[in-house]
Amino acid sequence: MRELFFIRLGNDVQRVSWLDANEQVVEGALHEAAAQIGARRVAVFVPAADITFRQVTVPTRNRARLAAAVPYLLEDLLADDVEDLHFAIGERGADERVAVAIIARARLDGWLAVLHEAGIQPAALVPEVLALPYQAGAWTLFCEPGQILTRTAAQSGFVLDADNLVFVLERALAEAEPRPESVWLYGAGGAADAAAAVVTTAGVIAQLQAEAGPPLALFAGQYHEPTSLNLLQGTYSRREQLGKLWRPWRPALALLALWVIAQFGVKIYQHGTFSAENERLRAEVNQIYLSSFPDAKRVVDARVQMEQRLAALRGSGQSGGGFMELMAALSDPQAIASGVELRKVAYKDGELNVALTIGDLQRLEQYKNQLMSGGFTVEIQSATARNDRVEAQLHIKRTAS
């Protein structure tokens, strides 16, 4: 998983603090923080004063049903309309109650708008009180100017106003169920001393800590992503936000997908058709080759083998005559004029065996004499009259000189 970049939002969202590459806290404008993020994922700690924490008993463990039921189970405890609120679901505790963080949608939308305007797409928005150190059975208070952040459970807490610290803390300790065994106090000054006095008076052990340093450094050190309560859930989840961006493009993408599928279908059909035609032509060429060269026993590549055979025939120096020379004599224009139709030609060792059809025996004799006058020896091996035509078999070779 990519490294995290931590940002803390304050009441003035344009002035933030963040951890730089040296783990030092830097304060500045939000766009300055955005320029430092790089490829890291962003976790943003948000003011807990805007968030209410509750625990509720929900019988179902189905996450979707639980998220749907929680708003209406808490409706009577809330002043605002549940439609205006966002409910982030936390973990189920040992007492089977589910932790819930509640925030006004307008407030959450405002934070996200500012972050997005600066070019920041947060992976998590975390209430800052839930980034304080936590031990089971103890509370943690972090005192800073104007407010005291209080964590009361793994996924629960509240913010105390410094002016009302004593009254609110006394009441919170008195009503706590279960009562904390101890309270860890971070920070120094009047607020920390006043908080320590209230805790001690209430009969709870106060554990004073040394100077904690900048709050963001403490938050980042304590943050544990798998167990944190991320406000970006439901309609605010990254998946849903991406879905909102893509939703307007879905019709166009669907048409594009159909076009691509259609194109592939056409290509596949054409490939199949062309392959079948190619195989048919290959078989036809092979048959022509075997018919032209009866002595051939095997066809590997008809075109190459045909070229090799023809090259050998052109260069043949045998006494009987070259193939091309014999074929030229057979196709003499005078022969065609005599009505000769060649049916089959076989060549071997400088001699041709020819099956042909001609008008009658007289024309056959004339054709034979024509070939012999060209310097060829012609032997009529058979001549049969059929359907007013004569079918003949001739053996032709070059006359020995």
PDB file of C-alpha atoms in Angstrom, residues 167-364:
ATOM      1  CA  PHE A 167     -18.259  21.840  34.300  1.00  0.00           C
ATOM      2  CA  VAL A 168     -18.415  19.610  31.209  1.00  0.00           C
ATOM      3  CA  LEU A 169     -15.599  17.277  32.297  1.00  0.00           C
ATOM      4  CA  GLU A 170     -17.104  16.796  35.782  1.00  0.00           C
ATOM      5  CA  ARG A 171     -20.475  15.924  34.234  1.00  0.00           C
ATOM      6  CA  ALA A 172     -18.896  13.604  31.628  1.00  0.00           C
ATOM      7  CA  LEU A 173     -16.989  11.666  34.318  1.00  0.00           C
ATOM      8  CA  ALA A 174     -20.079  11.421  36.527  1.00  0.00           C
ATOM      9  CA  GLU A 175     -22.255  10.082  33.691  1.00  0.00           C
ATOM     10  CA  ALA A 176     -19.636   7.812  32.110  1.00  0.00           C
ATOM     11  CA  GLU A 177     -20.659   4.175  31.856  1.00  0.00           C
ATOM     12  CA  PRO A 178     -18.339   2.473  32.444  1.00  0.00           C
ATOM     13  CA  ARG A 179     -16.278   4.940  34.457  1.00  0.00           C
ATOM     14  CA  PRO A 180     -12.655   5.296  33.263  1.00  0.00           C
ATOM     15  CA  GLU A 181      -9.969   3.854  35.517  1.00  0.00           C
ATOM     16  CA  SER A 182      -7.516   6.573  34.541  1.00  0.00           C
ATOM     17  CA  VAL A 183      -7.196   9.661  32.357  1.00  0.00           C
ATOM     18  CA  TRP A 184      -4.080  10.412  30.314  1.00  0.00           C
ATOM     19  CA  LEU A 185      -3.411  14.131  30.019  1.00  0.00           C
ATOM     20  CA  TYR A 186      -1.306  15.575  27.177  1.00  0.00           C
ATOM     21  CA  GLY A 187      -0.292  19.234  27.128  1.00  0.00           C
ATOM     22  CA  ALA A 188       0.611  21.876  29.696  1.00  0.00           C
ATOM     23  CA  GLY A 189      -0.757  25.130  31.029  1.00  0.00           C
ATOM     24  CA  GLY A 190      -3.900  26.191  32.819  1.00  0.00           C
ATOM     25  CA  ALA A 191      -6.270  23.907  30.885  1.00  0.00           C
ATOM     26  CA  ALA A 192      -4.160  20.833  31.618  1.00  0.00           C
ATOM     27  CA  ASP A 193      -3.891  21.717  35.330  1.00  0.00           C
ATOM     28  CA  ALA A 194      -7.628  22.323  35.570  1.00  0.00           C
ATOM     29  CA  ALA A 195      -8.402  19.026  33.860  1.00  0.00           C
ATOM     30  CA  ALA A 196      -6.011  17.167  36.197  1.00  0.00           C
ATOM     31  CA  ALA A 197      -7.736  18.678  39.220  1.00  0.00           C
ATOM     32  CA  VAL A 198     -11.211  17.635  37.974  1.00  0.00           C
ATOM     33  CA  VAL A 199     -10.042  14.102  37.263  1.00  0.00           C
ATOM     34  CA  THR A 200      -8.400  13.689  40.659  1.00  0.00           C
ATOM     35  CA  THR A 201     -11.435  15.115  42.475  1.00  0.00           C
ATOM     36  CA  ALA A 202     -13.617  12.591  40.666  1.00  0.00           C
ATOM     37  CA  GLY A 203     -11.515   9.792  42.116  1.00  0.00           C
ATOM     38  CA  VAL A 204      -9.883   8.858  38.816  1.00  0.00           C
ATOM     39  CA  ILE A 205      -6.148   8.449  38.359  1.00  0.00           C
ATOM     40  CA  ALA A 206      -4.638  11.302  36.326  1.00  0.00           C
ATOM     41  CA  GLN A 207      -1.631  10.302  34.215  1.00  0.00           C
ATOM     42  CA  LEU A 208       0.271  13.453  33.217  1.00  0.00           C
ATOM     43  CA  GLN A 209       2.364  13.151  30.038  1.00  0.00           C
ATOM     44  CA  ALA A 210       5.347  15.183  28.956  1.00  0.00           C
ATOM     45  CA  GLU A 211       5.008  17.786  26.210  1.00  0.00           C
ATOM     46  CA  ALA A 212       3.440  15.927  23.297  1.00  0.00           C
ATOM     47  CA  GLY A 213       4.641  18.284  20.557  1.00  0.00           C
ATOM     48  CA  PRO A 214       2.456  19.397  17.649  1.00  0.00           C
ATOM     49  CA  PRO A 215      -0.937  17.633  17.571  1.00  0.00           C
ATOM     50  CA  LEU A 216      -0.506  16.404  13.994  1.00  0.00           C
ATOM     51  CA  ALA A 217       2.721  14.566  14.877  1.00  0.00           C
ATOM     52  CA  LEU A 218       0.853  12.746  17.645  1.00  0.00           C
ATOM     53  CA  PHE A 219      -2.127  11.989  15.385  1.00  0.00           C
ATOM     54  CA  ALA A 220       0.049  10.569  12.605  1.00  0.00           C
ATOM     55  CA  GLY A 221       1.984   8.405  15.042  1.00  0.00           C
ATOM     56  CA  GLN A 222      -1.186   6.912  16.522  1.00  0.00           C
ATOM     57  CA  TYR A 223      -3.176   6.511  13.285  1.00  0.00           C
ATOM     58  CA  HIS A 224      -3.951   2.917  12.345  1.00  0.00           C
ATOM     59  CA  GLU A 225      -5.846   2.777   9.078  1.00  0.00           C
ATOM     60  CA  PRO A 226      -7.498  -0.703   9.403  1.00  0.00           C
ATOM     61  CA  THR A 227      -9.180   0.223  12.728  1.00  0.00           C
ATOM     62  CA  SER A 228      -9.822   3.931  12.178  1.00  0.00           C
ATOM     63  CA  LEU A 229     -13.294   5.340  11.587  1.00  0.00           C
ATOM     64  CA  ASN A 230     -13.235   6.825   8.093  1.00  0.00           C
ATOM     65  CA  LEU A 231     -16.039   9.306   7.371  1.00  0.00           C
ATOM     66  CA  LEU A 232     -15.822   8.538   3.653  1.00  0.00           C
ATOM     67  CA  GLN A 233     -18.449   5.823   3.579  1.00  0.00           C
ATOM     68  CA  GLY A 234     -21.608   5.163   1.611  1.00  0.00           C
ATOM     69  CA  THR A 235     -22.240   7.951  -0.889  1.00  0.00           C
ATOM     70  CA  TYR A 236     -18.920   9.533   0.157  1.00  0.00           C
ATOM     71  CA  SER A 237     -16.775   6.459  -0.462  1.00  0.00           C
ATOM     72  CA  ARG A 238     -14.069   6.633  -3.115  1.00  0.00           C
ATOM     73  CA  ARG A 239     -15.906   4.003  -5.151  1.00  0.00           C
ATOM     74  CA  GLU A 240     -19.124   6.017  -5.074  1.00  0.00           C
ATOM     75  CA  GLN A 241     -17.313   9.256  -5.903  1.00  0.00           C
ATOM     76  CA  LEU A 242     -15.662   7.612  -8.895  1.00  0.00           C
ATOM     77  CA  GLY A 243     -19.055   6.241  -9.868  1.00  0.00           C
ATOM     78  CA  LYS A 244     -20.465   9.769  -9.886  1.00  0.00           C
ATOM     79  CA  LEU A 245     -17.680  10.877 -12.208  1.00  0.00           C
ATOM     80  CA  TRP A 246     -18.223   7.958 -14.586  1.00  0.00           C
ATOM     81  CA  ARG A 247     -22.021   7.868 -14.491  1.00  0.00           C
ATOM     82  CA  PRO A 248     -22.566  10.564 -17.169  1.00  0.00           C
ATOM     83  CA  TRP A 249     -20.207   8.672 -19.461  1.00  0.00           C
ATOM     84  CA  ARG A 250     -21.869   5.286 -19.115  1.00  0.00           C
ATOM     85  CA  PRO A 251     -24.166   5.578 -22.194  1.00  0.00           C
ATOM     86  CA  ALA A 252     -21.241   6.621 -24.369  1.00  0.00           C
ATOM     87  CA  LEU A 253     -19.057   3.860 -22.941  1.00  0.00           C
ATOM     88  CA  ALA A 254     -21.832   1.325 -23.528  1.00  0.00           C
ATOM     89  CA  LEU A 255     -22.094   2.400 -27.180  1.00  0.00           C
ATOM     90  CA  LEU A 256     -18.318   2.236 -27.512  1.00  0.00           C
ATOM     91  CA  ALA A 257     -18.301  -1.263 -26.017  1.00  0.00           C
ATOM     92  CA  LEU A 258     -21.016  -2.380 -28.441  1.00  0.00           C
ATOM     93  CA  TRP A 259     -19.080  -0.906 -31.364  1.00  0.00           C
ATOM     94  CA  VAL A 260     -15.884  -2.665 -30.285  1.00  0.00           C
ATOM     95  CA  ILE A 261     -17.756  -5.969 -29.865  1.00  0.00           C
ATOM     96  CA  ALA A 262     -19.359  -5.542 -33.296  1.00  0.00           C
ATOM     97  CA  GLN A 263     -16.000  -4.788 -34.879  1.00  0.00           C
ATOM     98  CA  PHE A 264     -14.464  -7.856 -33.279  1.00  0.00           C
ATOM     99  CA  GLY A 265     -17.429  -9.926 -34.436  1.00  0.00           C
ATOM    100  CA  VAL A 266     -16.997  -8.733 -38.024  1.00  0.00           C
ATOM    101  CA  LYS A 267     -13.261  -9.364 -37.895  1.00  0.00           C
ATOM    102  CA  ILE A 268     -13.765 -12.857 -36.483  1.00  0.00           C
ATOM    103  CA  TYR A 269     -16.383 -13.640 -39.159  1.00  0.00           C
ATOM    104  CA  GLN A 270     -14.125 -12.308 -41.924  1.00  0.00           C
ATOM    105  CA  HIS A 271     -11.180 -14.238 -40.557  1.00  0.00           C
ATOM    106  CA  GLY A 272     -13.223 -17.432 -40.538  1.00  0.00           C
ATOM    107  CA  THR A 273     -14.512 -16.791 -44.067  1.00  0.00           C
ATOM    108  CA  PHE A 274     -11.082 -15.930 -45.436  1.00  0.00           C
ATOM    109  CA  SER A 275      -9.527 -18.928 -43.688  1.00  0.00           C
ATOM    110  CA  ALA A 276     -12.097 -21.271 -45.252  1.00  0.00           C
ATOM    111  CA  GLU A 277     -11.553 -19.714 -48.683  1.00  0.00           C
ATOM    112  CA  ASN A 278      -7.799 -19.921 -48.239  1.00  0.00           C
ATOM    113  CA  GLU A 279      -8.047 -23.623 -47.395  1.00  0.00           C
ATOM    114  CA  ARG A 280     -10.264 -24.221 -50.436  1.00  0.00           C
ATOM    115  CA  LEU A 281      -7.810 -22.451 -52.760  1.00  0.00           C
ATOM    116  CA  ARG A 282      -4.881 -24.274 -51.182  1.00  0.00           C
ATOM    117  CA  ALA A 283      -6.575 -27.624 -51.834  1.00  0.00           C
ATOM    118  CA  GLU A 284      -7.334 -26.568 -55.415  1.00  0.00           C
ATOM    119  CA  VAL A 285      -3.726 -25.509 -56.036  1.00  0.00           C
ATOM    120  CA  ASN A 286      -2.468 -28.782 -54.578  1.00  0.00           C
ATOM    121  CA  GLN A 287      -4.778 -30.718 -56.890  1.00  0.00           C
ATOM    122  CA  ILE A 288      -3.596 -28.753 -59.937  1.00  0.00           C
ATOM    123  CA  TYR A 289      -0.011 -29.436 -58.990  1.00  0.00           C
ATOM    124  CA  LEU A 290      -0.605 -33.174 -58.567  1.00  0.00           C
ATOM    125  CA  SER A 291      -2.494 -33.330 -61.865  1.00  0.00           C
ATOM    126  CA  SER A 292       0.299 -31.493 -63.688  1.00  0.00           C
ATOM    127  CA  PHE A 293       3.031 -33.625 -62.154  1.00  0.00           C
ATOM    128  CA  PRO A 294       1.674 -37.159 -61.609  1.00  0.00           C
ATOM    129  CA  ASP A 295       5.024 -38.370 -60.317  1.00  0.00           C
ATOM    130  CA  ALA A 296       4.799 -35.997 -57.344  1.00  0.00           C
ATOM    131  CA  LYS A 297       4.046 -37.982 -54.214  1.00  0.00           C
ATOM    132  CA  ARG A 298       3.728 -35.255 -51.595  1.00  0.00           C
ATOM    133  CA  VAL A 299       2.736 -31.565 -51.473  1.00  0.00           C
ATOM    134  CA  VAL A 300       4.423 -29.350 -48.900  1.00  0.00           C
ATOM    135  CA  ASP A 301       4.217 -25.952 -50.591  1.00  0.00           C
ATOM    136  CA  ALA A 302       2.563 -26.234 -54.008  1.00  0.00           C
ATOM    137  CA  ARG A 303       3.668 -22.793 -55.190  1.00  0.00           C
ATOM    138  CA  VAL A 304       7.330 -23.344 -54.343  1.00  0.00           C
ATOM    139  CA  GLN A 305       7.311 -26.897 -55.669  1.00  0.00           C
ATOM    140  CA  MET A 306       5.606 -25.754 -58.899  1.00  0.00           C
ATOM    141  CA  GLU A 307       8.217 -23.030 -59.391  1.00  0.00           C
ATOM    142  CA  GLN A 308      11.019 -25.534 -58.820  1.00  0.00           C
ATOM    143  CA  ARG A 309       9.512 -27.960 -61.321  1.00  0.00           C
ATOM    144  CA  LEU A 310       9.011 -25.257 -63.967  1.00  0.00           C
ATOM    145  CA  ALA A 311      12.536 -23.979 -63.462  1.00  0.00           C
ATOM    146  CA  ALA A 312      13.823 -27.504 -63.985  1.00  0.00           C
ATOM    147  CA  LEU A 313      11.695 -27.877 -67.111  1.00  0.00           C
ATOM    148  CA  ARG A 314      12.893 -24.589 -68.581  1.00  0.00           C
ATOM    149  CA  GLY A 315      16.467 -25.624 -68.100  1.00  0.00           C
ATOM    150  CA  SER A 316      15.961 -29.208 -69.293  1.00  0.00           C
ATOM    151  CA  GLY A 317      18.491 -30.278 -71.860  1.00  0.00           C
ATOM    152  CA  GLN A 318      17.091 -33.797 -72.505  1.00  0.00           C
ATOM    153  CA  SER A 319      16.973 -35.112 -76.095  1.00  0.00           C
ATOM    154  CA  GLY A 320      13.238 -35.566 -76.065  1.00  0.00           C
ATOM    155  CA  GLY A 321      12.667 -31.808 -75.766  1.00  0.00           C
ATOM    156  CA  GLY A 322      11.945 -29.350 -73.015  1.00  0.00           C
ATOM    157  CA  PHE A 323       8.522 -29.114 -71.479  1.00  0.00           C
ATOM    158  CA  MET A 324       8.025 -25.505 -72.531  1.00  0.00           C
ATOM    159  CA  GLU A 325       9.071 -26.301 -76.101  1.00  0.00           C
ATOM    160  CA  LEU A 326       6.629 -29.204 -76.318  1.00  0.00           C
ATOM    161  CA  MET A 327       3.802 -27.180 -74.811  1.00  0.00           C
ATOM    162  CA  ALA A 328       4.484 -24.341 -77.261  1.00  0.00           C
ATOM    163  CA  ALA A 329       4.044 -26.777 -80.153  1.00  0.00           C
ATOM    164  CA  LEU A 330       0.766 -28.092 -78.717  1.00  0.00           C
ATOM    165  CA  SER A 331      -0.647 -24.579 -78.369  1.00  0.00           C
ATOM    166  CA  ASP A 332       0.293 -23.462 -81.874  1.00  0.00           C
ATOM    167  CA  PRO A 333      -2.495 -21.212 -83.314  1.00  0.00           C
ATOM    168  CA  GLN A 334      -2.923 -23.601 -86.245  1.00  0.00           C
ATOM    169  CA  ALA A 335      -3.653 -26.418 -83.831  1.00  0.00           C
ATOM    170  CA  ILE A 336      -6.301 -24.351 -82.088  1.00  0.00           C
ATOM    171  CA  ALA A 337      -7.782 -23.498 -85.482  1.00  0.00           C
ATOM    172  CA  SER A 338      -8.058 -27.238 -86.173  1.00  0.00           C
ATOM    173  CA  GLY A 339     -10.457 -27.567 -83.238  1.00  0.00           C
ATOM    174  CA  VAL A 340      -7.993 -29.300 -80.886  1.00  0.00           C
ATOM    175  CA  GLU A 341      -9.073 -29.396 -77.202  1.00  0.00           C
ATOM    176  CA  LEU A 342      -6.407 -30.611 -74.799  1.00  0.00           C
ATOM    177  CA  ARG A 343      -7.895 -32.694 -71.981  1.00  0.00           C
ATOM    178  CA  LYS A 344      -4.789 -33.918 -70.175  1.00  0.00           C
ATOM    179  CA  VAL A 345      -1.040 -33.441 -70.459  1.00  0.00           C
ATOM    180  CA  ALA A 346       1.613 -35.506 -68.682  1.00  0.00           C
ATOM    181  CA  TYR A 347       5.320 -34.774 -69.028  1.00  0.00           C
ATOM    182  CA  LYS A 348       8.168 -37.115 -68.186  1.00  0.00           C
ATOM    183  CA  ASP A 349      11.783 -37.375 -69.285  1.00  0.00           C
ATOM    184  CA  GLY A 350      11.389 -34.940 -72.216  1.00  0.00           C
ATOM    185  CA  GLU A 351       8.240 -36.640 -73.589  1.00  0.00           C
ATOM    186  CA  LEU A 352       4.583 -35.698 -73.495  1.00  0.00           C
ATOM    187  CA  ASN A 353       1.551 -37.965 -73.214  1.00  0.00           C
ATOM    188  CA  VAL A 354      -1.442 -35.965 -74.414  1.00  0.00           C
ATOM    189  CA  ALA A 355      -5.169 -36.692 -74.242  1.00  0.00           C
ATOM    190  CA  LEU A 356      -7.139 -34.519 -76.648  1.00  0.00           C
ATOM    191  CA  THR A 357     -10.406 -34.161 -78.527  1.00  0.00           C
ATOM    192  CA  ILE A 358     -10.526 -33.187 -82.229  1.00  0.00           C
ATOM    193  CA  GLY A 359     -13.183 -32.887 -84.944  1.00  0.00           C
ATOM    194  CA  ASP A 360     -12.478 -36.086 -86.933  1.00  0.00           C
ATOM    195  CA  LEU A 361      -9.760 -38.535 -87.967  1.00  0.00           C
ATOM    196  CA  GLN A 362      -8.726 -36.418 -90.935  1.00  0.00           C
ATOM    197  CA  ARG A 363      -8.056 -33.423 -88.700  1.00  0.00           C
ATOM    198  CA  LEU A 364      -6.211 -35.666 -86.261  1.00  0.00           C
TER     199      LEU A 364
END
